[in-house]
mmCIF file of C-alpha atoms in Angstrom:
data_model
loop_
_atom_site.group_PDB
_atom_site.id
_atom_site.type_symbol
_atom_site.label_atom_id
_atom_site.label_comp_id
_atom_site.label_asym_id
_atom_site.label_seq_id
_atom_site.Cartn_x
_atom_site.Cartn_y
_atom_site.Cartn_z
ATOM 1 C CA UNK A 1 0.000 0.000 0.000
ATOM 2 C CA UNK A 2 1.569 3.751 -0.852
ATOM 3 C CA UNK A 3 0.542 6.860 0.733
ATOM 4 C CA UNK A 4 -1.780 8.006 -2.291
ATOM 5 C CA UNK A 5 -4.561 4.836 -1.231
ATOM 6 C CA UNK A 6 -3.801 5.901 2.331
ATOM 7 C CA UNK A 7 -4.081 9.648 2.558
ATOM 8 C CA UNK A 8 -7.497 11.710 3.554
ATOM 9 C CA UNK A 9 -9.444 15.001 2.646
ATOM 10 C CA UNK A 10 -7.863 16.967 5.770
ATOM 11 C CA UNK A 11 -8.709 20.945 6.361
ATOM 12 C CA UNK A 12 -6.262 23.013 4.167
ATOM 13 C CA UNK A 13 -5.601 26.914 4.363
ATOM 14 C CA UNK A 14 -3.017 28.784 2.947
ATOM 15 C CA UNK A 15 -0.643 31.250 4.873
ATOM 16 C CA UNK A 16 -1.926 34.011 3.150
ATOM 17 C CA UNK A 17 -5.604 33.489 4.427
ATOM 18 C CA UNK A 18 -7.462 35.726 6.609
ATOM 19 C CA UNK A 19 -6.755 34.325 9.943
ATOM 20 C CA UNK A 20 -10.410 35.339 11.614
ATOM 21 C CA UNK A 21 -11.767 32.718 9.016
ATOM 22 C CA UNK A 22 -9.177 30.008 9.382
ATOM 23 C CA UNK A 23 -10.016 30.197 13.341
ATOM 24 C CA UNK A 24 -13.584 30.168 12.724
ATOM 25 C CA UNK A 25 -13.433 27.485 11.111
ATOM 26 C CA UNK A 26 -11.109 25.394 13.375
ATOM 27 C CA UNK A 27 -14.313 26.040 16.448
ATOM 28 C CA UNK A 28 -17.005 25.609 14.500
ATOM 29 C CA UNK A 29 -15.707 22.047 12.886
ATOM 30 C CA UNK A 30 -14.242 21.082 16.207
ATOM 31 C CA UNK A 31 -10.570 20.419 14.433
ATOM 32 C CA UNK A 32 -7.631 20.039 16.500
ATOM 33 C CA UNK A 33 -5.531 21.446 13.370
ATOM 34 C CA UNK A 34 -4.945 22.939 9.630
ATOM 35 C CA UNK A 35 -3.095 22.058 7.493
ATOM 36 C CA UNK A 36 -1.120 25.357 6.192
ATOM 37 C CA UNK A 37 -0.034 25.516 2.963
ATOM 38 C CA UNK A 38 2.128 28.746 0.719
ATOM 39 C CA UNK A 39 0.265 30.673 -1.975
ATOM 40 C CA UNK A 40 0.982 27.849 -4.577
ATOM 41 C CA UNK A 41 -0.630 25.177 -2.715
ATOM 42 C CA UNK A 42 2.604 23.537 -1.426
ATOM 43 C CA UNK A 43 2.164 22.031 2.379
ATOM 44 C CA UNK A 44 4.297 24.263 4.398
ATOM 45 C CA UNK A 45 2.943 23.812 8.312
ATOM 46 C CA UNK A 46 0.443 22.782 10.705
ATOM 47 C CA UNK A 47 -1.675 25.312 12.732
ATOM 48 C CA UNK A 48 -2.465 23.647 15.766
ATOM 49 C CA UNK A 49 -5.827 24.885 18.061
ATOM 50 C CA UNK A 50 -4.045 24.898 20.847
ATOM 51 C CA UNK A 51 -1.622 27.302 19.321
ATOM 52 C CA UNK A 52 -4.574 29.851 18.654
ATOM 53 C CA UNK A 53 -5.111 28.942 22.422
ATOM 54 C CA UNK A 54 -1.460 30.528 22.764
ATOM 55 C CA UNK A 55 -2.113 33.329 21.234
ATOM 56 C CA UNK A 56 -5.354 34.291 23.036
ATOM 57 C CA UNK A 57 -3.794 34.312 26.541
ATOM 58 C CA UNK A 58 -1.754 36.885 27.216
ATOM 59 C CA UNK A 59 1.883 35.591 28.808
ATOM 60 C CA UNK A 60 1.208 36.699 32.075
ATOM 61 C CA UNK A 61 -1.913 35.164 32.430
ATOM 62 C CA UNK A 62 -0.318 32.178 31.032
ATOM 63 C CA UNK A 63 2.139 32.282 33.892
ATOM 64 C CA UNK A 64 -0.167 32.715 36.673
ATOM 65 C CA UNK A 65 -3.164 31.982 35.462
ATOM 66 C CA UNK A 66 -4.964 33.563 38.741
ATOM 67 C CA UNK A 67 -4.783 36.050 36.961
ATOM 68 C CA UNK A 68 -7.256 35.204 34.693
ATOM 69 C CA UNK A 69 -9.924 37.558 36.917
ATOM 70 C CA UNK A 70 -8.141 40.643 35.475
ATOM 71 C CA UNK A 71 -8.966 40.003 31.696
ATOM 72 C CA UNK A 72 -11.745 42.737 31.658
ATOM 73 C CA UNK A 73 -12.801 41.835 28.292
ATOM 74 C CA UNK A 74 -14.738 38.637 27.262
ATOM 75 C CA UNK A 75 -12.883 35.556 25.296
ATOM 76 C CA UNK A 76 -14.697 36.549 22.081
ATOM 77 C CA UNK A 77 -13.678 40.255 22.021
ATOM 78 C CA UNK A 78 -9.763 38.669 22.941
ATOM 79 C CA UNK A 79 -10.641 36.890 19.684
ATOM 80 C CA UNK A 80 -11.893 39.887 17.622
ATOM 81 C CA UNK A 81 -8.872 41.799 18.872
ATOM 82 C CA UNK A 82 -6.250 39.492 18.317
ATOM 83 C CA UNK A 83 -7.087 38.085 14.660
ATOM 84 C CA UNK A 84 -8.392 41.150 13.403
ATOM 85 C CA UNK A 85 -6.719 42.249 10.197
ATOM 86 C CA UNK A 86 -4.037 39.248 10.689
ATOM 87 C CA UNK A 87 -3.392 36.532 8.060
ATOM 88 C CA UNK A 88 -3.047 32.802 8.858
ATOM 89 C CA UNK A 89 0.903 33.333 8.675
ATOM 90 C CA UNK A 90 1.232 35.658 11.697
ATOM 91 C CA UNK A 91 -0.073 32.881 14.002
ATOM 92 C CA UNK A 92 2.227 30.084 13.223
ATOM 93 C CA UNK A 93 4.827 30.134 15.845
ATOM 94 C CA UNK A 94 8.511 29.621 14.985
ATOM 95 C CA UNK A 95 9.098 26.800 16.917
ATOM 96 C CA UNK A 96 6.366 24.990 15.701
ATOM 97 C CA UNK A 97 7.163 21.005 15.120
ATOM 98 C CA UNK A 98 8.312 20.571 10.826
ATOM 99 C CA UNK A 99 5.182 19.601 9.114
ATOM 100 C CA UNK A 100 5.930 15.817 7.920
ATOM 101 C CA UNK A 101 5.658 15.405 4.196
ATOM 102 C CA UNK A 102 5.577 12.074 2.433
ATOM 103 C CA UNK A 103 5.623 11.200 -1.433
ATOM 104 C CA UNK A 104 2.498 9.899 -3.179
ATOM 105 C CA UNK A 105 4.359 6.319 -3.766
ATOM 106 C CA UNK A 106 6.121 6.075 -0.220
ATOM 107 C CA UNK A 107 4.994 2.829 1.441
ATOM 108 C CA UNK A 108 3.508 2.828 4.868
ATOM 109 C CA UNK A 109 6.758 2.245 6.820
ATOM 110 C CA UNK A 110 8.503 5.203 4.996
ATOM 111 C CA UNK A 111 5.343 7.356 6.013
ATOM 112 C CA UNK A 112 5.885 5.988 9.803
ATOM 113 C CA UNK A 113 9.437 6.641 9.239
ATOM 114 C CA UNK A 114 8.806 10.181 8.635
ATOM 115 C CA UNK A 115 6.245 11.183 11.244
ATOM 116 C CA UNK A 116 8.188 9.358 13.764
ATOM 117 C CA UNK A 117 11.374 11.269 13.605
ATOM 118 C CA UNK A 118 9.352 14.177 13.278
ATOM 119 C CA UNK A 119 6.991 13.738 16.360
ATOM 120 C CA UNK A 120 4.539 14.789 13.903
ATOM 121 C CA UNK A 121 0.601 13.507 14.099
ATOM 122 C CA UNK A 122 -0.175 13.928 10.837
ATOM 123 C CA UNK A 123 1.646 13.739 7.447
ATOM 124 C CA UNK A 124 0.854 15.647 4.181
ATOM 125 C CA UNK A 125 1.069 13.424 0.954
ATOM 126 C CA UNK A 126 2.326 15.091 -2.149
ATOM 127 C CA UNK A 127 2.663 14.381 -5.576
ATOM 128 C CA UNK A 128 5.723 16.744 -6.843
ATOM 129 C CA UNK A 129 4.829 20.522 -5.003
ATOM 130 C CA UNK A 130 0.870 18.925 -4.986
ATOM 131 C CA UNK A 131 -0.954 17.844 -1.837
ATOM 132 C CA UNK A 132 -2.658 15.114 -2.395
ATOM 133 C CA UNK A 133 -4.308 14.471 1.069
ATOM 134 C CA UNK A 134 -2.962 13.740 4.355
ATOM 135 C CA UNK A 135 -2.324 10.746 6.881
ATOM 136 C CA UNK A 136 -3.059 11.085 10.720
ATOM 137 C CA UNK A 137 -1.419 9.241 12.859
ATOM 138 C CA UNK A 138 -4.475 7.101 14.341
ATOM 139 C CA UNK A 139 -4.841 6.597 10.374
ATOM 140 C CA UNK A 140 -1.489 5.349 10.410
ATOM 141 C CA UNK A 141 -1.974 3.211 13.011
ATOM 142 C CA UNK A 142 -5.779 1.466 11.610
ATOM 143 C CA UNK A 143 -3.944 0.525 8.341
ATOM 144 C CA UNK A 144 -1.004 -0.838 10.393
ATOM 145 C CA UNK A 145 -3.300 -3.240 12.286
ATOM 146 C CA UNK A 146 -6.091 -3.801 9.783
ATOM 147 C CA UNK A 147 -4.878 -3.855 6.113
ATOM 148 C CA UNK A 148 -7.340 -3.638 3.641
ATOM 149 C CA UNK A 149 -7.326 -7.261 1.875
ATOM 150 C CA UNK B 1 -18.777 29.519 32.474
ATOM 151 C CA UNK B 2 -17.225 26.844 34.744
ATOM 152 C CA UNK B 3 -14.714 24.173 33.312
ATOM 153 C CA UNK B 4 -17.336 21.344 34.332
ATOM 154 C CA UNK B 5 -19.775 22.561 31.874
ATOM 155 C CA UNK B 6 -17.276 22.776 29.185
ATOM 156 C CA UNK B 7 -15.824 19.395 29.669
ATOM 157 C CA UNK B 8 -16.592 16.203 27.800
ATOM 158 C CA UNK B 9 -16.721 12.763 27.436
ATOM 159 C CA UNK B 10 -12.994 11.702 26.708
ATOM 160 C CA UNK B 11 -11.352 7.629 26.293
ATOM 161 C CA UNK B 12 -9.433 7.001 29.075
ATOM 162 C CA UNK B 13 -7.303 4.151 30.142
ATOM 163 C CA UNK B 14 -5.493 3.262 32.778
ATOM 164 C CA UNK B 15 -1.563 3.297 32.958
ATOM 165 C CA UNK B 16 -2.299 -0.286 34.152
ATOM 166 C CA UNK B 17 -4.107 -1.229 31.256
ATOM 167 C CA UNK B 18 -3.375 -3.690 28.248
ATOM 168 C CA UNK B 19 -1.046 -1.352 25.658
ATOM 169 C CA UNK B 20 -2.185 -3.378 22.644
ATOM 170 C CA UNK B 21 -5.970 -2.788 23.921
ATOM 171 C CA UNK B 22 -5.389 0.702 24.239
ATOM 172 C CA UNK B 23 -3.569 0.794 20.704
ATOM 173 C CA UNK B 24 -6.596 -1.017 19.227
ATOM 174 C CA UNK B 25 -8.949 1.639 20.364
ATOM 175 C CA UNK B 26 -6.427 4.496 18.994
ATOM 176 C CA UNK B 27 -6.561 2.434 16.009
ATOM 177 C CA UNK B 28 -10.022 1.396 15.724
ATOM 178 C CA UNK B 29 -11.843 5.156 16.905
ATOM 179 C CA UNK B 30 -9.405 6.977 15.179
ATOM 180 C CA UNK B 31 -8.532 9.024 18.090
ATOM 181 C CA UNK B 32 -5.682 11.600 18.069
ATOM 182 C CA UNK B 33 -4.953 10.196 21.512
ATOM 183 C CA UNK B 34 -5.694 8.567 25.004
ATOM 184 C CA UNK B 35 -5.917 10.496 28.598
ATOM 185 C CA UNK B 36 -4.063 8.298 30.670
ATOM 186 C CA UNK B 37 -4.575 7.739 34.445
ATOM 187 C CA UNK B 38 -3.053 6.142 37.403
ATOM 188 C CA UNK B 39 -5.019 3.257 38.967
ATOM 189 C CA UNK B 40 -7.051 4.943 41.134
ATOM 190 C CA UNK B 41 -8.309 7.201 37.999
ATOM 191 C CA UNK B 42 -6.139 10.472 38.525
ATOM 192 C CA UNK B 43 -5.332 11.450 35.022
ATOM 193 C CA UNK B 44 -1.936 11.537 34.520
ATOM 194 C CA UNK B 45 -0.653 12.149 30.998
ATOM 195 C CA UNK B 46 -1.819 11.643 27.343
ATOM 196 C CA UNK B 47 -0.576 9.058 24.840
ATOM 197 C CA UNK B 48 -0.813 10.668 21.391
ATOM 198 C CA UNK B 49 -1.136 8.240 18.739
ATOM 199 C CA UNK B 50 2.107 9.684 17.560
ATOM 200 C CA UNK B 51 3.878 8.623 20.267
ATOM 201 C CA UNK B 52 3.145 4.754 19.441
ATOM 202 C CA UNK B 53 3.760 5.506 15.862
ATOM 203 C CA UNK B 54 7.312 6.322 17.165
ATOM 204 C CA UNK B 55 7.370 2.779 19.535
ATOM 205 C CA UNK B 56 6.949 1.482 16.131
ATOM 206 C CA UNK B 57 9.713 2.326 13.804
ATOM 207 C CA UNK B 58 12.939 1.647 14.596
ATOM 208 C CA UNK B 59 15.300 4.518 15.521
ATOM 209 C CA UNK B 60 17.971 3.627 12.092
ATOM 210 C CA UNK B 61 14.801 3.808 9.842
ATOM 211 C CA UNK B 62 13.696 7.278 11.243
ATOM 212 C CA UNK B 63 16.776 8.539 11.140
ATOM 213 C CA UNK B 64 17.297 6.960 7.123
ATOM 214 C CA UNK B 65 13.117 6.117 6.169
ATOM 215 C CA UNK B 66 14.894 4.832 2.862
ATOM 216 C CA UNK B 67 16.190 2.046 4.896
ATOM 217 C CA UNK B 68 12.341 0.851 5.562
ATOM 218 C CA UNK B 69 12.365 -1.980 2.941
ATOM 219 C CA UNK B 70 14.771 -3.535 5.183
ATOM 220 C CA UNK B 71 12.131 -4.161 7.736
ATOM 221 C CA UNK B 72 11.262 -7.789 6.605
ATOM 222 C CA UNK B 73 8.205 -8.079 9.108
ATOM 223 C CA UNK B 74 4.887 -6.630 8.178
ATOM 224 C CA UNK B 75 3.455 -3.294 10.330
ATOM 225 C CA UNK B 76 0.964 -5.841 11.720
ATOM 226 C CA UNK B 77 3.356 -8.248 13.327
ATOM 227 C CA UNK B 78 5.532 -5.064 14.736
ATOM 228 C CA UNK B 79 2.595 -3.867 16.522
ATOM 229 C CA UNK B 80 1.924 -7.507 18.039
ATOM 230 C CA UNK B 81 6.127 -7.997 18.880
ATOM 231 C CA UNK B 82 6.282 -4.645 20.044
ATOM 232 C CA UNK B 83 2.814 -4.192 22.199
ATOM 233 C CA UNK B 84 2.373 -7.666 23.418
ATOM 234 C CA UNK B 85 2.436 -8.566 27.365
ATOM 235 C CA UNK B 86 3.213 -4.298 28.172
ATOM 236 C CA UNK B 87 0.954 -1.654 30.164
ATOM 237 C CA UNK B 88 0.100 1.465 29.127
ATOM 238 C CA UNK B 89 2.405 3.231 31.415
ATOM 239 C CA UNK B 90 5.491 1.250 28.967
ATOM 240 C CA UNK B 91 4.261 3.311 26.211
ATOM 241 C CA UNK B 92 4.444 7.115 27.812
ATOM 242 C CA UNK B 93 7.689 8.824 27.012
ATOM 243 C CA UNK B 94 9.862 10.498 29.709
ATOM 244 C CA UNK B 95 9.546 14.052 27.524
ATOM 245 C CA UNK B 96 6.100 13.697 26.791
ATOM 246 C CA UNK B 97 4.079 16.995 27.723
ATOM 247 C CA UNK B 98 2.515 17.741 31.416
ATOM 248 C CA UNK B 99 -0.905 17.204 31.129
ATOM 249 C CA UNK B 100 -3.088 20.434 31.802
ATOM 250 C CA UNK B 101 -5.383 19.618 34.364
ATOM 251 C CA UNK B 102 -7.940 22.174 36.168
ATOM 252 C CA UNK B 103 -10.537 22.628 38.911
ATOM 253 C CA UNK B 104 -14.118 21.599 37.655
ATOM 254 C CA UNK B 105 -14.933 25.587 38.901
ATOM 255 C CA UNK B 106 -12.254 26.925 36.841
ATOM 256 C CA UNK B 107 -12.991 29.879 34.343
ATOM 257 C CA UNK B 108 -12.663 29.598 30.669
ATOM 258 C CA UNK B 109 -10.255 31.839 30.435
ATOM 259 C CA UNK B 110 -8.297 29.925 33.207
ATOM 260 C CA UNK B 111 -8.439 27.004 31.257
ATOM 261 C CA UNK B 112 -6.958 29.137 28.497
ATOM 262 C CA UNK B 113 -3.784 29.696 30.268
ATOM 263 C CA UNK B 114 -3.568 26.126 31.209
ATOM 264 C CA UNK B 115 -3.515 24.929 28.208
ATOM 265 C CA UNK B 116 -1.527 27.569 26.755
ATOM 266 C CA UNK B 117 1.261 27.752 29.664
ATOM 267 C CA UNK B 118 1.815 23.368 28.868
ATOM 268 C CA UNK B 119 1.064 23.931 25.061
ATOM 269 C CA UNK B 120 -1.294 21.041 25.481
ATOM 270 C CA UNK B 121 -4.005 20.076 23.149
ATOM 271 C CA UNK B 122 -6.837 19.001 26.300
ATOM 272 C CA UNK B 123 -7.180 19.839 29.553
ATOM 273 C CA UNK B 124 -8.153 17.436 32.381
ATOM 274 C CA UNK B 125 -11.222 18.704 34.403
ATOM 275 C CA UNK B 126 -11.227 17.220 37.635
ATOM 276 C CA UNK B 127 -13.305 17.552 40.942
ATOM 277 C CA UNK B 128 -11.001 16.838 43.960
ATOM 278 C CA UNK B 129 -8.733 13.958 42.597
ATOM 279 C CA UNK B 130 -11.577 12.669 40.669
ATOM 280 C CA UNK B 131 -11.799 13.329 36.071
ATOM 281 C CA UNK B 132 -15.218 15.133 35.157
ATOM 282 C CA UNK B 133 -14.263 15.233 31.546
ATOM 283 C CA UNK B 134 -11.811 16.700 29.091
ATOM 284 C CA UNK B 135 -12.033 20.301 26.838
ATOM 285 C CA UNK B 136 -9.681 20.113 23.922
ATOM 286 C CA UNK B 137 -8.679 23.242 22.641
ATOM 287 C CA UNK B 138 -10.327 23.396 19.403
ATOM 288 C CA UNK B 139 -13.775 23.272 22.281
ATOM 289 C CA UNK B 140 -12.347 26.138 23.966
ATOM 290 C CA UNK B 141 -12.354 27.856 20.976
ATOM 291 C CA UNK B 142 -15.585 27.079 19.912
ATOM 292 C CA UNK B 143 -16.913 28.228 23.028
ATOM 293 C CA UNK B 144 -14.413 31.368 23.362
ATOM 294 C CA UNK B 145 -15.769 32.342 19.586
ATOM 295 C CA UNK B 146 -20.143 31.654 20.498
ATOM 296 C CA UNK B 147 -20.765 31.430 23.971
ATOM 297 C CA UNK B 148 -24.288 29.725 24.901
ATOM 298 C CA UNK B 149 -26.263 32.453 26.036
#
């Protein structure tokens, strides 16, 4: 089996998206994560929720976090204020984990291979600068004990 | 808001449980992970199905994924030689990330800088030493974004 039969549909936005939307998008559809890709379409990144989660507490909150009471303003307007006007590029963090990415004809192994030096949960299939779809690693894991016959 | 209301049903298994059990269930529900607890039901940590991706794949072939073909044993029977006769508890990594855990009368936005403080994807609501539920971030956000009125 090669990545192409095992890859997914999986949420895709591009860095250059408005970052309100991408956010929106992530609550509403309950995802734990997008897939980012460049203007062209190639996968560059993940945008993890609980990085937007990051962004919408401010650091010394995040340090004491009793002193949450002191956040006049609601969650939503933090929201408002903080994406406002932004693109989907601003919020990706620098140290954020390298987005695995896996050829169209890699075998299942390889695709392990790859999202396991990369601590990476998911892994974005391509064909040339393409994406084709992406793996997950419980996806991973279902084809590793159940192979299709 | 209080964290109880926010929190939700969640698979959880004990650090004394069966690890290829717990793998099936990654496997089988397609879950991005486990909350894992000690015996007496105190959660304790998460096991990402990344993490047993990694238990999988020898360290050569992540380091070199071209030297998968080697691997003369199929993904199946690596799961079985690797999982058989361990607990869950084998399977947690030393580095893995603290578990965010909070007060069942915790705030929203004190979950907020929980989560964000450990960069973890869930947050364990519990009510003395006992779990209520879990609120993964991508909740959080849906409730930060439309609050029930």
């Amino acid at each position: 089996m090669h990545a192409n039969e095992m890859a997914e549909e999986f949420p895709v936005v591009s860095v250059e998206a408005d970052a309100w939307d991408a956010v929106t998008q992530l609550a509403e559809r309950r995802l734990p994560g997008l897939v980012v890709t460049d203007s062209g379409g190639k996968p560059l990144s993940i945008l993890p929720a609980s990085q937007v989660v990051r962004i919408l507490v401010p650091t010394y909150v995040q340090d004491d976090p009793s002193l949450a009471g002191v956040l006049s303003e609601s969650m939503a307007d933090r929201v408002a204020d903080k994406l406002r006007g932004k693109k989907v590029g601003a919020l990706i963090p620098e140290d954020v984990p390298e987005l695995a990415v896996v050829n169209d004809d890699d075998t299942l192994v390889e695709v392990a291979a790859v999202m396991a030096r990369l601590r990476c949960p998911l892994a974005a299939v391509t064909r040339g600068d393409e994406l084709v779809g992406v793996i997950t690693a419980s996806r991973l894991l279902q084809l590793a004990l159940a192979p299709p016959a």
